[in-house]
Amino acid sequence: MAVASREEQKTYLKLVDGEELSMSRFDTGGKSIEKGLKGFIYGERGVWRPGDTLHVTFILEDREKRIPDTHPVSLELYTPQGQFYARQIASKGVNGFYTFNIETHDNDPTGVWNSYVKVGGTSFHKPLRIETVKPNRLKIQVKAPERLEASAQEATITLSSSWLTGATASNLKTDMELSLHRVNTQFSGYSNYTFNDPASKFESSKE
């Protein structure tokens, strides 16, 4: 067993061969620091659509101050097929932060793209995912008159839609159908009476 003690407190941990946690499924190798530089790449979101602008930020940690503030930092972007797509250079960062804005096109391929940031002879990598994400679901409200006159030629029905996130969903194609069905007319307190004309005929229809 393993015993950990501090002052008058002690903790015991039983050690049995074969019962320890397996490390085969976890990356326990750590991260090596190249040339005294550490870097981190992140975007403003996790997934982009084709045609979006990729806003990518790179954070550089240079404790030894080997890289001057005006040293250029480049970002290269490659498609999922490994083809070179774009390259940008940032010559000035703010407190180690460098920003890149890369535009994509609507017909660009989807999948996992690869970005590489190069600075001071060191390269940092981060995959970027571009997919045709389905839009959020809609919240639809339809307002119609409580009573439609049979003799009326027109009736005003208002439809409003918004994304579930709260944003207004405008300029969307809308198809509306009106279904007419016959129902039995009843009034409270007059359940023994028949108010429908048995001689009349009505067929359900859609408009």
Short mmCIF file of C-alpha atoms in Angstrom, two decimals:
data_model
loop_
_atom_site.label_atom_id
_atom_site.label_comp_id
_atom_site.label_asym_id
_atom_site.label_seq_id
_atom_site.Cartn_x
_atom_site.Cartn_y
_atom_site.Cartn_z
CA MET A 1 0.00 0.00 0.00
CA ALA A 2 0.90 3.63 -0.33
CA VAL A 3 0.68 5.89 2.70
CA ALA A 4 0.43 9.69 2.48
CA SER A 5 0.70 11.63 5.72
CA ARG A 6 0.58 15.24 6.79
CA GLU A 7 0.80 16.26 10.38
CA GLU A 8 -1.59 13.91 12.22
CA GLN A 9 -3.58 12.84 9.12
CA LYS A 10 -2.85 9.75 7.05
CA THR A 11 -4.33 8.29 3.89
CA TYR A 12 -3.87 4.72 2.70
CA LEU A 13 -4.10 3.53 -0.89
CA LYS A 14 -4.24 -0.17 -1.62
CA LEU A 15 -2.00 -1.25 -4.47
CA VAL A 16 -2.90 -4.46 -6.28
CA ASP A 17 -1.30 -5.66 -9.50
CA GLY A 18 -3.77 -5.64 -12.39
CA GLU A 19 -6.23 -3.19 -10.83
CA GLU A 20 -4.50 0.02 -11.82
CA LEU A 21 -6.03 2.27 -14.47
CA SER A 22 -4.97 1.47 -18.00
CA MET A 23 -3.12 4.27 -19.75
CA SER A 24 -3.35 2.70 -23.22
CA ARG A 25 -6.39 4.81 -24.15
CA PHE A 26 -5.00 8.13 -22.97
CA ASP A 27 -2.24 10.34 -24.29
CA THR A 28 0.21 10.55 -21.41
CA GLY A 29 3.24 11.54 -23.42
CA GLY A 30 2.88 15.26 -22.80
CA LYS A 31 3.92 17.91 -25.28
CA SER A 32 7.45 18.70 -26.32
CA ILE A 33 8.54 22.33 -26.59
CA GLU A 34 10.39 23.16 -29.77
CA LYS A 35 13.07 25.85 -29.63
CA GLY A 36 11.57 27.30 -26.47
CA LEU A 37 8.28 28.24 -28.19
CA LYS A 38 4.76 27.16 -27.34
CA GLY A 39 1.72 27.94 -29.47
CA PHE A 40 -2.03 27.44 -29.47
CA ILE A 41 -4.46 27.82 -32.39
CA TYR A 42 -8.21 28.33 -32.01
CA GLY A 43 -11.17 29.63 -33.99
CA GLU A 44 -14.31 31.57 -33.09
CA ARG A 45 -16.35 28.38 -33.63
CA GLY A 46 -15.88 24.64 -34.00
CA VAL A 47 -17.48 24.14 -37.42
CA TRP A 48 -17.76 26.46 -40.44
CA ARG A 49 -19.88 26.29 -43.58
CA PRO A 50 -18.44 26.66 -47.09
CA GLY A 51 -18.45 30.37 -47.87
CA ASP A 52 -17.78 31.46 -44.28
CA THR A 53 -14.75 33.48 -43.22
CA LEU A 54 -12.41 31.56 -40.94
CA HIS A 55 -11.41 33.75 -38.01
CA VAL A 56 -8.38 31.97 -36.57
CA THR A 57 -6.22 33.20 -33.70
CA PHE A 58 -2.75 32.01 -32.77
CA ILE A 59 -1.26 32.49 -29.28
CA LEU A 60 2.52 32.45 -28.99
CA GLU A 61 4.35 31.90 -25.71
CA ASP A 62 7.99 32.94 -25.91
CA ARG A 63 9.35 33.11 -22.37
CA GLU A 64 12.92 33.58 -23.55
CA LYS A 65 11.92 36.52 -25.78
CA ARG A 66 13.62 35.02 -28.80
CA ILE A 67 11.00 36.25 -31.26
CA PRO A 68 10.74 40.06 -31.70
CA ASP A 69 7.31 41.69 -31.79
CA THR A 70 7.62 42.52 -35.49
CA HIS A 71 8.60 38.98 -36.49
CA PRO A 72 6.23 37.64 -39.19
CA VAL A 73 3.93 34.75 -38.31
CA SER A 74 2.41 32.85 -41.25
CA LEU A 75 -0.67 30.63 -41.46
CA GLU A 76 -1.10 28.11 -44.28
CA LEU A 77 -4.42 26.39 -44.98
CA TYR A 78 -4.81 23.09 -46.85
CA THR A 79 -7.98 21.38 -48.13
CA PRO A 80 -9.02 17.89 -46.98
CA GLN A 81 -7.38 16.59 -50.19
CA GLY A 82 -4.04 18.06 -49.08
CA GLN A 83 -4.04 20.88 -51.64
CA PHE A 84 -2.67 24.28 -50.69
CA TYR A 85 -5.54 26.78 -50.31
CA ALA A 86 -4.36 30.07 -48.77
CA ARG A 87 -1.52 31.72 -46.91
CA GLN A 88 -1.56 34.80 -44.69
CA ILE A 89 1.17 36.60 -42.78
CA ALA A 90 0.73 38.61 -39.59
CA SER A 91 3.68 40.89 -38.92
CA LYS A 92 2.52 42.26 -35.59
CA GLY A 93 0.83 40.63 -32.63
CA VAL A 94 -0.78 41.95 -29.47
CA ASN A 95 0.59 40.34 -26.32
CA GLY A 96 1.41 37.23 -28.32
CA PHE A 97 -1.99 37.06 -30.11
CA TYR A 98 -2.00 36.90 -33.92
CA THR A 99 -5.28 36.94 -35.89
CA PHE A 100 -5.98 35.58 -39.38
CA ASN A 101 -9.15 35.98 -41.48
CA ILE A 102 -9.38 33.57 -44.43
CA GLU A 103 -12.37 33.64 -46.77
CA THR A 104 -13.79 30.44 -48.23
CA HIS A 105 -16.16 29.86 -51.16
CA ASP A 106 -19.57 28.21 -51.38
CA ASN A 107 -18.27 25.44 -53.65
CA ASP A 108 -15.27 24.54 -51.48
CA PRO A 109 -14.99 20.88 -50.41
CA THR A 110 -16.18 19.85 -46.97
CA GLY A 111 -14.27 17.83 -44.43
CA VAL A 112 -11.30 18.33 -42.13
CA TRP A 113 -8.98 21.09 -43.32
CA ASN A 114 -5.48 21.55 -41.90
CA SER A 115 -3.94 24.80 -40.74
CA TYR A 116 -0.24 25.29 -40.01
CA VAL A 117 1.23 28.28 -38.22
CA LYS A 118 4.92 28.82 -38.74
CA VAL A 119 7.08 31.10 -36.61
CA GLY A 120 10.78 31.08 -35.78
CA GLY A 121 11.41 27.82 -37.61
CA THR A 122 8.67 26.06 -35.61
CA SER A 123 5.36 24.83 -36.99
CA PHE A 124 2.07 24.38 -35.12
CA HIS A 125 -0.89 22.41 -36.50
CA LYS A 126 -4.64 22.46 -35.95
CA PRO A 127 -7.43 20.75 -37.93
CA LEU A 128 -10.39 22.91 -38.96
CA ARG A 129 -13.75 21.37 -39.82
CA ILE A 130 -15.85 22.80 -42.67
CA GLU A 131 -19.21 21.08 -43.15
CA THR A 132 -22.62 21.78 -44.65
CA VAL A 133 -24.31 22.08 -41.28
CA LYS A 134 -28.10 21.86 -41.28
CA PRO A 135 -29.76 25.07 -40.11
CA ASN A 136 -31.49 25.28 -36.77
CA ARG A 137 -35.14 24.39 -36.53
CA LEU A 138 -37.77 27.04 -37.00
CA LYS A 139 -40.47 28.32 -34.69
CA ILE A 140 -43.51 29.12 -36.84
CA GLN A 141 -46.60 31.03 -35.77
CA VAL A 142 -49.75 31.30 -37.90
CA LYS A 143 -52.46 33.85 -37.09
CA ALA A 144 -55.82 33.41 -38.80
CA PRO A 145 -59.28 34.88 -38.13
CA GLU A 146 -61.32 32.95 -35.60
CA ARG A 147 -64.19 32.81 -38.09
CA LEU A 148 -64.04 32.61 -41.88
CA GLU A 149 -67.11 33.78 -43.78
CA ALA A 150 -68.23 31.43 -46.54
CA SER A 151 -69.15 34.37 -48.73
CA ALA A 152 -65.80 36.13 -48.27
CA GLN A 153 -63.53 36.19 -51.28
CA GLU A 154 -60.30 36.68 -49.30
CA ALA A 155 -59.01 36.08 -45.79
CA THR A 156 -55.80 37.46 -44.28
CA ILE A 157 -53.55 34.88 -42.61
CA THR A 158 -50.25 36.01 -41.08
CA LEU A 159 -47.23 33.72 -40.81
CA SER A 160 -44.11 34.58 -38.80
CA SER A 161 -40.98 32.47 -38.35
CA SER A 162 -37.83 32.64 -36.25
CA TRP A 163 -34.91 30.37 -35.51
CA LEU A 164 -34.99 28.63 -32.15
CA THR A 165 -31.98 30.74 -31.22
CA GLY A 166 -34.24 33.81 -31.39
CA ALA A 167 -33.01 35.33 -34.65
CA THR A 168 -35.62 36.34 -37.23
CA ALA A 169 -35.90 33.89 -40.13
CA SER A 170 -36.78 36.15 -43.05
CA ASN A 171 -36.92 35.67 -46.83
CA LEU A 172 -37.58 31.93 -46.57
CA LYS A 173 -39.70 30.07 -49.10
CA THR A 174 -43.08 29.19 -47.60
CA ASP A 175 -45.75 26.77 -48.82
CA MET A 176 -49.13 26.92 -47.08
CA GLU A 177 -52.09 24.56 -47.43
CA LEU A 178 -55.64 25.07 -46.16
CA SER A 179 -57.65 21.94 -45.40
CA LEU A 180 -61.44 22.19 -45.00
CA HIS A 181 -63.31 19.46 -43.11
CA ARG A 182 -66.91 19.22 -41.98
CA VAL A 183 -67.49 19.07 -38.22
CA ASN A 184 -70.60 18.49 -36.12
CA THR A 185 -72.01 21.76 -34.77
CA GLN A 186 -72.93 21.66 -31.08
CA PHE A 187 -73.81 24.23 -28.43
CA SER A 188 -73.60 23.91 -24.68
CA GLY A 189 -76.93 22.85 -23.17
CA TYR A 190 -78.38 21.73 -26.49
CA SER A 191 -76.83 18.30 -26.91
CA ASN A 192 -80.18 16.74 -27.94
CA TYR A 193 -80.57 19.08 -30.89
CA THR A 194 -79.15 18.74 -34.39
CA PHE A 195 -77.90 21.94 -35.97
CA ASN A 196 -76.36 20.46 -39.14
CA ASP A 197 -78.51 20.32 -42.25
CA PRO A 198 -78.72 16.63 -43.18
CA ALA A 199 -79.66 17.56 -46.75
CA SER A 200 -76.47 19.52 -47.33
CA LYS A 201 -73.35 17.92 -48.76
CA PHE A 202 -69.78 18.91 -48.08
CA GLU A 203 -66.58 17.35 -49.42
CA SER A 204 -63.19 17.89 -47.79
CA SER A 205 -60.72 19.83 -49.88
CA LYS A 206 -57.25 21.35 -49.81
CA GLU A 207 -56.28 24.76 -51.12
#
